[in-house]
Amino acid sequence: MILQGRCALITGADSGIGQATAEVFAREGADVAITYNTDAEGARETARRVEAAGRRCLVIRNDVSDPASVEATFAQVAADLGVLDILVNNAGQAMNGMPVAEMDDDTLERILRVNLMAPVYCARAFIKVRRANGGGGKILLVSSVAQHLPTPESAPYGMSKAGVGSLCRSLSRELAEDRINVNIVAPGLIQTPMTSDRFENPEKLAQSLERIPWHRAGQPDEIAKAILYLCSEAADYVTGHTLVVDGGLTMQWGGA
Ligand code: NAD
């Protein structure tokens, strides 16, 4: 098993990519702490799947955009699960079409706090844990193809994910001496609650699929497997890297 004996924290694991990652990690031998914000039933389902794979699951309600809540999360993991080896910063929020000219302050701040500042809050707490335990470990940031592409009418989303790209490069250099790998998985269109609007609108979905060379959406477990690779020993010499998992979407953008 690829993660036998490891301990991982996965944020936003009550649904979608985070839930699939918790399940894949557990099947590969890791105990996992998962966080959720509002969907307690989704978090319980994730815990059921982890426990069915024979691993421990610690479920924590938090708000990743609140630094005090993130600190409390790490304290609870240390007390109730153990020493973390892996951090998966997955929690994120999308936004509905809103041109910059009409942008309200709350939306701008919420998207940047959840998608960009929260990974900093989590990373700094994780770094302290790893330094106190001899170094090593993995930080995985979930960004998006929006890290590389323009996002008209969702500018803060693209800004936040591009910022995560910069955070990854800076952190990978800062943490090289600690032997903490820092990498990104950048998903394309994945079928999760975040994209349910598109899947409920056949016309919109057809337009999206037309632009993807694979002509299908990805499934959460396809992202989870990429996350697993970057959090495994097989990727010990990979750091500062963005692995795009998008059925070719970024190559197709802007041209046939
Ligand atoms: P999802 O809606 O299933 O998951 C988002 C998770 O974020 C939820 O579990 C939610 O609890 C958590 N979250 C949101 N705000 C939070 C807060 N303030 N505090 C704590 N947790 C909070 O959607 P998903 O598609 O699985 O998204 C996971 C990640 O993948 C996100 O970072 C998203 O930006 C990214 N992503 C998704 C897609 C896609 O097509 N689905 C594409 C690119 C990137």
mmCIF file of C-alpha atoms and ligand atoms in Angstrom:
data_model
loop_
_atom_site.group_PDB
_atom_site.id
_atom_site.type_symbol
_atom_site.label_atom_id
_atom_site.label_comp_id
_atom_site.label_asym_id
_atom_site.label_seq_id
_atom_site.Cartn_x
_atom_site.Cartn_y
_atom_site.Cartn_z
ATOM 1 C CA MET A 1 0.000 0.000 0.000
ATOM 2 C CA ILE A 2 1.346 3.353 -1.117
ATOM 3 C CA LEU A 3 0.543 5.390 2.034
ATOM 4 C CA GLN A 4 0.792 2.658 4.671
ATOM 5 C CA GLY A 5 1.078 4.186 8.142
ATOM 6 C CA ARG A 6 0.788 7.777 6.921
ATOM 7 C CA CYS A 7 -1.462 10.414 8.457
ATOM 8 C CA ALA A 8 -3.134 13.002 6.212
ATOM 9 C CA LEU A 9 -5.321 16.071 6.625
ATOM 10 C CA ILE A 10 -7.682 16.770 3.723
ATOM 11 C CA THR A 11 -9.680 19.992 3.817
ATOM 12 C CA GLY A 12 -13.172 20.139 2.336
ATOM 13 C CA ALA A 13 -13.577 16.369 2.212
ATOM 14 C CA ASP A 14 -17.350 16.121 2.672
ATOM 15 C CA SER A 15 -17.931 15.899 -1.079
ATOM 16 C CA GLY A 16 -16.353 15.860 -4.523
ATOM 17 C CA ILE A 17 -12.588 15.706 -4.932
ATOM 18 C CA GLY A 18 -11.825 15.835 -1.188
ATOM 19 C CA GLN A 19 -14.155 12.938 -0.437
ATOM 20 C CA ALA A 20 -12.659 10.829 -3.248
ATOM 21 C CA THR A 21 -9.143 11.651 -2.025
ATOM 22 C CA ALA A 22 -9.964 10.568 1.535
ATOM 23 C CA GLU A 23 -11.264 7.256 0.215
ATOM 24 C CA VAL A 24 -8.260 6.630 -2.067
ATOM 25 C CA PHE A 25 -5.819 7.554 0.734
ATOM 26 C CA ALA A 26 -7.543 5.185 3.168
ATOM 27 C CA ARG A 27 -7.463 2.317 0.671
ATOM 28 C CA GLU A 28 -3.719 2.967 0.372
ATOM 29 C CA GLY A 29 -3.222 2.681 4.134
ATOM 30 C CA ALA A 30 -3.464 6.252 5.479
ATOM 31 C CA ASP A 31 -5.422 7.478 8.479
ATOM 32 C CA VAL A 32 -7.171 10.709 7.559
ATOM 33 C CA ALA A 33 -8.513 13.819 9.229
ATOM 34 C CA ILE A 34 -11.162 15.468 7.108
ATOM 35 C CA THR A 35 -12.724 18.879 7.426
ATOM 36 C CA TYR A 36 -16.084 20.160 6.298
ATOM 37 C CA ASN A 37 -17.846 23.496 6.562
ATOM 38 C CA THR A 38 -21.600 22.833 6.407
ATOM 39 C CA ASP A 39 -22.318 19.335 5.028
ATOM 40 C CA ALA A 40 -22.138 17.153 8.159
ATOM 41 C CA GLU A 41 -23.882 14.224 6.443
ATOM 42 C CA GLY A 42 -21.377 14.347 3.572
ATOM 43 C CA ALA A 43 -18.538 14.274 6.103
ATOM 44 C CA ARG A 44 -20.103 11.269 7.871
ATOM 45 C CA GLU A 45 -20.318 9.469 4.516
ATOM 46 C CA THR A 46 -16.613 10.145 3.902
ATOM 47 C CA ALA A 47 -15.825 8.773 7.367
ATOM 48 C CA ARG A 48 -17.868 5.635 6.605
ATOM 49 C CA ARG A 49 -15.851 5.074 3.427
ATOM 50 C CA VAL A 50 -12.510 5.585 5.200
ATOM 51 C CA GLU A 51 -13.491 3.244 8.018
ATOM 52 C CA ALA A 52 -14.754 0.643 5.532
ATOM 53 C CA ALA A 53 -11.193 0.641 4.162
ATOM 54 C CA GLY A 54 -9.982 -0.185 7.679
ATOM 55 C CA ARG A 55 -8.481 3.213 8.538
ATOM 56 C CA ARG A 56 -9.231 5.868 11.158
ATOM 57 C CA CYS A 57 -11.090 9.037 10.205
ATOM 58 C CA LEU A 58 -11.242 12.171 12.330
ATOM 59 C CA VAL A 59 -14.024 14.527 11.248
ATOM 60 C CA ILE A 60 -13.659 18.236 12.051
ATOM 61 C CA ARG A 61 -15.994 21.080 11.266
ATOM 62 C CA ASN A 62 -14.068 24.231 10.425
ATOM 63 C CA ASP A 63 -13.940 27.395 8.369
ATOM 64 C CA VAL A 64 -10.666 27.416 6.476
ATOM 65 C CA SER A 65 -10.983 31.153 5.856
ATOM 66 C CA ASP A 66 -10.626 31.801 9.603
ATOM 67 C CA PRO A 67 -7.025 31.461 10.875
ATOM 68 C CA ALA A 68 -8.182 30.634 14.423
ATOM 69 C CA SER A 69 -10.379 27.826 13.108
ATOM 70 C CA VAL A 70 -7.446 26.404 11.135
ATOM 71 C CA GLU A 71 -5.184 26.522 14.229
ATOM 72 C CA ALA A 72 -7.870 24.702 16.231
ATOM 73 C CA THR A 73 -8.124 22.075 13.485
ATOM 74 C CA PHE A 74 -4.406 21.308 13.664
ATOM 75 C CA ALA A 75 -4.532 21.148 17.467
ATOM 76 C CA GLN A 76 -7.392 18.650 17.286
ATOM 77 C CA VAL A 77 -5.565 16.502 14.737
ATOM 78 C CA ALA A 78 -2.468 16.433 16.941
ATOM 79 C CA ALA A 79 -4.531 15.469 19.986
ATOM 80 C CA ASP A 80 -6.871 12.925 18.386
ATOM 81 C CA LEU A 81 -5.154 11.430 15.333
ATOM 82 C CA GLY A 82 -1.376 11.867 15.409
ATOM 83 C CA VAL A 83 1.503 13.478 13.571
ATOM 84 C CA LEU A 84 0.575 14.615 10.098
ATOM 85 C CA ASP A 85 2.685 13.525 7.124
ATOM 86 C CA ILE A 86 0.470 14.972 4.383
ATOM 87 C CA LEU A 87 -1.639 18.107 3.934
ATOM 88 C CA VAL A 88 -4.126 18.297 1.070
ATOM 89 C CA ASN A 89 -5.481 21.844 0.682
ATOM 90 C CA ASN A 90 -8.626 21.040 -1.228
ATOM 91 C CA ALA A 91 -11.395 23.237 0.218
ATOM 92 C CA GLY A 92 -12.457 25.847 -2.269
ATOM 93 C CA GLN A 93 -15.334 27.942 -3.490
ATOM 94 C CA ALA A 94 -16.424 28.815 -7.003
ATOM 95 C CA MET A 95 -18.459 31.887 -7.844
ATOM 96 C CA ASN A 96 -21.225 32.781 -10.225
ATOM 97 C CA GLY A 97 -20.627 35.081 -13.151
ATOM 98 C CA MET A 98 -19.877 38.570 -11.837
ATOM 99 C CA PRO A 99 -17.987 41.144 -13.906
ATOM 100 C CA VAL A 100 -15.337 43.095 -12.034
ATOM 101 C CA ALA A 101 -17.275 46.316 -12.637
ATOM 102 C CA GLU A 102 -20.112 44.913 -10.508
ATOM 103 C CA MET A 103 -18.004 43.069 -7.954
ATOM 104 C CA ASP A 104 -19.023 43.490 -4.322
ATOM 105 C CA ASP A 105 -16.375 43.503 -1.606
ATOM 106 C CA ASP A 106 -17.790 40.473 0.191
ATOM 107 C CA THR A 107 -17.513 38.198 -2.845
ATOM 108 C CA LEU A 108 -14.002 39.378 -3.620
ATOM 109 C CA GLU A 109 -12.840 38.861 -0.064
ATOM 110 C CA ARG A 110 -14.607 35.521 0.482
ATOM 111 C CA ILE A 111 -13.157 33.892 -2.645
ATOM 112 C CA LEU A 112 -9.627 35.112 -1.918
ATOM 113 C CA ARG A 113 -9.800 34.084 1.739
ATOM 114 C CA VAL A 114 -11.093 30.555 1.081
ATOM 115 C CA ASN A 115 -9.071 29.737 -2.036
ATOM 116 C CA LEU A 116 -5.827 31.633 -1.485
ATOM 117 C CA MET A 117 -5.320 32.663 2.125
ATOM 118 C CA ALA A 118 -6.596 29.418 3.668
ATOM 119 C CA PRO A 119 -3.821 27.360 2.024
ATOM 120 C CA VAL A 120 -1.324 29.720 3.684
ATOM 121 C CA TYR A 121 -3.000 29.282 7.092
ATOM 122 C CA CYS A 122 -2.933 25.498 6.668
ATOM 123 C CA ALA A 123 0.596 25.344 5.261
ATOM 124 C CA ARG A 124 2.162 27.337 8.101
ATOM 125 C CA ALA A 125 0.539 25.121 10.734
ATOM 126 C CA PHE A 126 1.620 21.992 8.853
ATOM 127 C CA ILE A 127 5.211 23.232 8.500
ATOM 128 C CA LYS A 128 5.447 23.628 12.288
ATOM 129 C CA VAL A 129 4.274 20.032 12.758
ATOM 130 C CA ARG A 130 6.789 18.668 10.273
ATOM 131 C CA ARG A 131 9.700 20.719 11.606
ATOM 132 C CA ALA A 132 8.953 19.486 15.114
ATOM 133 C CA ASN A 133 9.077 15.933 13.773
ATOM 134 C CA GLY A 134 12.293 15.936 11.789
ATOM 135 C CA GLY A 135 11.089 17.409 8.510
ATOM 136 C CA GLY A 136 9.832 15.607 5.405
ATOM 137 C CA GLY A 137 6.204 15.471 4.345
ATOM 138 C CA LYS A 138 3.980 16.570 1.499
ATOM 139 C CA ILE A 139 1.881 19.651 0.843
ATOM 140 C CA LEU A 140 -0.590 19.278 -1.991
ATOM 141 C CA LEU A 141 -2.573 22.268 -3.211
ATOM 142 C CA VAL A 142 -5.677 21.774 -5.346
ATOM 143 C CA SER A 143 -5.846 24.666 -7.783
ATOM 144 C CA SER A 144 -7.624 24.583 -11.163
ATOM 145 C CA VAL A 145 -7.023 25.044 -14.854
ATOM 146 C CA ALA A 146 -8.035 28.604 -13.891
ATOM 147 C CA GLN A 147 -4.474 28.851 -12.539
ATOM 148 C CA HIS A 148 -3.420 29.194 -16.188
ATOM 149 C CA LEU A 149 -6.549 30.415 -18.022
ATOM 150 C CA PRO A 150 -8.502 33.673 -17.946
ATOM 151 C CA THR A 151 -11.751 33.520 -15.986
ATOM 152 C CA PRO A 152 -13.932 36.377 -17.270
ATOM 153 C CA GLU A 153 -16.826 37.125 -14.910
ATOM 154 C CA SER A 154 -15.115 35.058 -12.192
ATOM 155 C CA ALA A 155 -11.900 37.057 -11.874
ATOM 156 C CA PRO A 156 -11.365 36.420 -8.129
ATOM 157 C CA TYR A 157 -11.540 32.655 -8.718
ATOM 158 C CA GLY A 158 -8.799 32.830 -11.365
ATOM 159 C CA MET A 159 -6.788 35.281 -9.234
ATOM 160 C CA SER A 160 -6.972 32.927 -6.263
ATOM 161 C CA LYS A 161 -5.910 29.856 -8.237
ATOM 162 C CA ALA A 162 -3.097 31.728 -10.024
ATOM 163 C CA GLY A 163 -1.994 32.888 -6.565
ATOM 164 C CA VAL A 164 -1.910 29.276 -5.417
ATOM 165 C CA GLY A 165 0.471 28.597 -8.319
ATOM 166 C CA SER A 166 2.802 31.296 -7.033
ATOM 167 C CA LEU A 167 2.461 30.055 -3.444
ATOM 168 C CA CYS A 168 3.485 26.573 -4.583
ATOM 169 C CA ARG A 169 6.643 27.804 -6.288
ATOM 170 C CA SER A 170 7.677 30.019 -3.360
ATOM 171 C CA LEU A 171 6.905 27.385 -0.737
ATOM 172 C CA SER A 172 8.679 24.618 -2.631
ATOM 173 C CA ARG A 173 11.868 26.708 -2.470
ATOM 174 C CA GLU A 174 11.358 27.718 1.172
ATOM 175 C CA LEU A 175 10.803 24.116 2.225
ATOM 176 C CA ALA A 176 13.411 22.327 0.131
ATOM 177 C CA GLU A 177 15.852 22.123 3.067
ATOM 178 C CA ASP A 178 13.076 20.602 5.182
ATOM 179 C CA ARG A 179 12.448 18.013 2.451
ATOM 180 C CA ILE A 180 8.795 18.976 2.344
ATOM 181 C CA ASN A 181 7.463 18.593 -1.197
ATOM 182 C CA VAL A 182 4.968 21.214 -2.366
ATOM 183 C CA ASN A 183 2.969 20.459 -5.483
ATOM 184 C CA ILE A 184 -0.311 21.271 -7.202
ATOM 185 C CA VAL A 185 -3.004 19.269 -8.923
ATOM 186 C CA ALA A 186 -4.940 21.526 -11.318
ATOM 187 C CA PRO A 187 -8.238 19.896 -12.329
ATOM 188 C CA GLY A 188 -10.234 20.696 -15.433
ATOM 189 C CA LEU A 189 -13.996 20.140 -15.484
ATOM 190 C CA ILE A 190 -14.788 17.560 -12.803
ATOM 191 C CA GLN A 191 -18.269 16.305 -11.937
ATOM 192 C CA THR A 192 -18.807 17.420 -8.318
ATOM 193 C CA PRO A 193 -21.344 19.535 -6.409
ATOM 194 C CA MET A 194 -19.293 22.598 -7.416
ATOM 195 C CA THR A 195 -20.124 22.045 -11.091
ATOM 196 C CA SER A 196 -23.671 20.682 -10.669
ATOM 197 C CA ASP A 197 -25.210 23.719 -12.405
ATOM 198 C CA ARG A 198 -23.421 22.796 -15.586
ATOM 199 C CA PHE A 199 -24.418 19.131 -15.386
ATOM 200 C CA GLU A 200 -28.072 20.106 -14.913
ATOM 201 C CA ASN A 201 -28.034 22.250 -18.068
ATOM 202 C CA PRO A 202 -27.536 20.037 -21.171
ATOM 203 C CA GLU A 203 -26.815 22.970 -23.480
ATOM 204 C CA LYS A 204 -24.162 24.449 -21.190
ATOM 205 C CA LEU A 205 -22.651 20.993 -20.622
ATOM 206 C CA ALA A 206 -22.440 20.285 -24.370
ATOM 207 C CA GLN A 207 -20.615 23.602 -24.874
ATOM 208 C CA SER A 208 -18.132 22.718 -22.144
ATOM 209 C CA LEU A 209 -17.504 19.195 -23.437
ATOM 210 C CA GLU A 210 -16.965 20.493 -26.975
ATOM 211 C CA ARG A 211 -13.943 22.441 -25.685
ATOM 212 C CA ILE A 212 -12.385 19.423 -23.961
ATOM 213 C CA PRO A 213 -10.343 17.193 -26.321
ATOM 214 C CA TRP A 214 -11.425 14.131 -24.295
ATOM 215 C CA HIS A 215 -15.087 15.253 -24.748
ATOM 216 C CA ARG A 216 -16.031 14.233 -21.232
ATOM 217 C CA ALA A 217 -15.799 15.577 -17.708
ATOM 218 C CA GLY A 218 -13.386 14.064 -15.221
ATOM 219 C CA GLN A 219 -14.526 12.149 -12.147
ATOM 220 C CA PRO A 220 -13.348 12.996 -8.610
ATOM 221 C CA ASP A 221 -11.370 9.756 -8.265
ATOM 222 C CA GLU A 222 -9.305 10.680 -11.356
ATOM 223 C CA ILE A 223 -8.126 13.762 -9.461
ATOM 224 C CA ALA A 224 -7.679 11.760 -6.257
ATOM 225 C CA LYS A 225 -5.288 9.384 -8.031
ATOM 226 C CA ALA A 226 -3.140 12.315 -9.239
ATOM 227 C CA ILE A 227 -3.122 13.695 -5.673
ATOM 228 C CA LEU A 228 -2.136 10.240 -4.402
ATOM 229 C CA TYR A 229 0.854 10.130 -6.730
ATOM 230 C CA LEU A 230 2.162 13.549 -5.652
ATOM 231 C CA CYS A 231 1.684 12.644 -1.965
ATOM 232 C CA SER A 232 3.476 9.312 -2.345
ATOM 233 C CA GLU A 233 7.118 8.283 -2.146
ATOM 234 C CA ALA A 234 7.079 7.872 -5.923
ATOM 235 C CA ALA A 235 7.072 11.688 -6.147
ATOM 236 C CA ASP A 236 9.821 12.331 -3.563
ATOM 237 C CA TYR A 237 11.923 14.223 -6.149
ATOM 238 C CA VAL A 238 8.981 16.247 -7.513
ATOM 239 C CA THR A 239 8.485 19.694 -5.999
ATOM 240 C CA GLY A 240 7.116 23.040 -7.164
ATOM 241 C CA HIS A 241 5.209 21.235 -9.907
ATOM 242 C CA THR A 242 1.682 21.693 -11.245
ATOM 243 C CA LEU A 243 0.082 18.529 -12.592
ATOM 244 C CA VAL A 244 -2.822 19.523 -14.846
ATOM 245 C CA VAL A 245 -5.524 16.837 -15.053
ATOM 246 C CA ASP A 246 -8.016 18.147 -17.591
ATOM 247 C CA GLY A 247 -8.553 15.837 -20.596
ATOM 248 C CA GLY A 248 -6.520 18.310 -22.645
ATOM 249 C CA LEU A 249 -8.693 21.367 -21.902
ATOM 250 C CA THR A 250 -5.816 23.803 -21.418
ATOM 251 C CA MET A 251 -4.299 22.818 -24.776
ATOM 252 C CA GLN A 252 -7.572 23.425 -26.584
ATOM 253 C CA TRP A 253 -8.412 26.769 -24.989
ATOM 254 C CA GLY A 254 -8.868 29.543 -27.512
ATOM 255 C CA GLY A 255 -8.567 27.417 -30.649
ATOM 256 C CA ALA A 256 -9.806 24.265 -32.357
HETATM 257 P P1 NAD B 1 -17.086 20.579 -3.715
HETATM 258 O O1 NAD B 1 -18.056 21.678 -3.652
HETATM 259 O O2 NAD B 1 -17.558 19.180 -3.683
HETATM 260 O O3 NAD B 1 -15.983 20.739 -2.578
HETATM 261 C C1 NAD B 1 -15.588 21.974 -2.043
HETATM 262 C C2 NAD B 1 -15.256 21.754 -0.596
HETATM 263 O O4 NAD B 1 -14.761 22.963 -0.029
HETATM 264 C C3 NAD B 1 -16.468 21.337 0.227
HETATM 265 O O5 NAD B 1 -16.172 20.139 0.853
HETATM 266 C C4 NAD B 1 -16.630 22.438 1.264
HETATM 267 O O6 NAD B 1 -16.915 21.918 2.538
HETATM 268 C C5 NAD B 1 -15.245 23.065 1.287
HETATM 269 N N1 NAD B 1 -15.308 24.475 1.705
HETATM 270 C C6 NAD B 1 -15.777 25.527 0.997
HETATM 271 N N2 NAD B 1 -15.695 26.658 1.736
HETATM 272 C C7 NAD B 1 -15.147 26.308 2.940
HETATM 273 C C8 NAD B 1 -14.802 27.009 4.116
HETATM 274 N N3 NAD B 1 -14.970 28.327 4.231
HETATM 275 N N4 NAD B 1 -14.260 26.307 5.140
HETATM 276 C C9 NAD B 1 -14.068 24.987 5.046
HETATM 277 N N5 NAD B 1 -14.364 24.254 3.950
HETATM 278 C C10 NAD B 1 -14.910 24.917 2.909
HETATM 279 O O7 NAD B 1 -16.252 20.842 -5.047
HETATM 280 P P2 NAD B 1 -14.959 20.148 -5.666
HETATM 281 O O8 NAD B 1 -15.110 20.287 -7.108
HETATM 282 O O9 NAD B 1 -14.684 18.822 -5.074
HETATM 283 O O10 NAD B 1 -13.824 21.198 -5.216
HETATM 284 C C11 NAD B 1 -12.620 20.828 -4.584
HETATM 285 C C12 NAD B 1 -11.488 21.709 -5.078
HETATM 286 O O11 NAD B 1 -11.284 21.473 -6.469
HETATM 287 C C13 NAD B 1 -11.742 23.212 -4.947
HETATM 288 O O12 NAD B 1 -10.580 23.848 -4.483
HETATM 289 C C14 NAD B 1 -12.066 23.641 -6.384
HETATM 290 O O13 NAD B 1 -11.746 24.996 -6.619
HETATM 291 C C15 NAD B 1 -11.184 22.685 -7.152
HETATM 292 N N6 NAD B 1 -11.587 22.507 -8.551
HETATM 293 C C16 NAD B 1 -12.747 21.905 -8.899
HETATM 294 C C17 NAD B 1 -13.077 21.767 -10.238
HETATM 295 C C18 NAD B 1 -14.336 21.102 -10.714
HETATM 296 O O14 NAD B 1 -14.599 21.128 -11.928
HETATM 297 N N7 NAD B 1 -15.130 20.509 -9.850
HETATM 298 C C19 NAD B 1 -12.203 22.234 -11.214
HETATM 299 C C20 NAD B 1 -11.026 22.841 -10.826
HETATM 300 C C21 NAD B 1 -10.723 22.971 -9.487
#
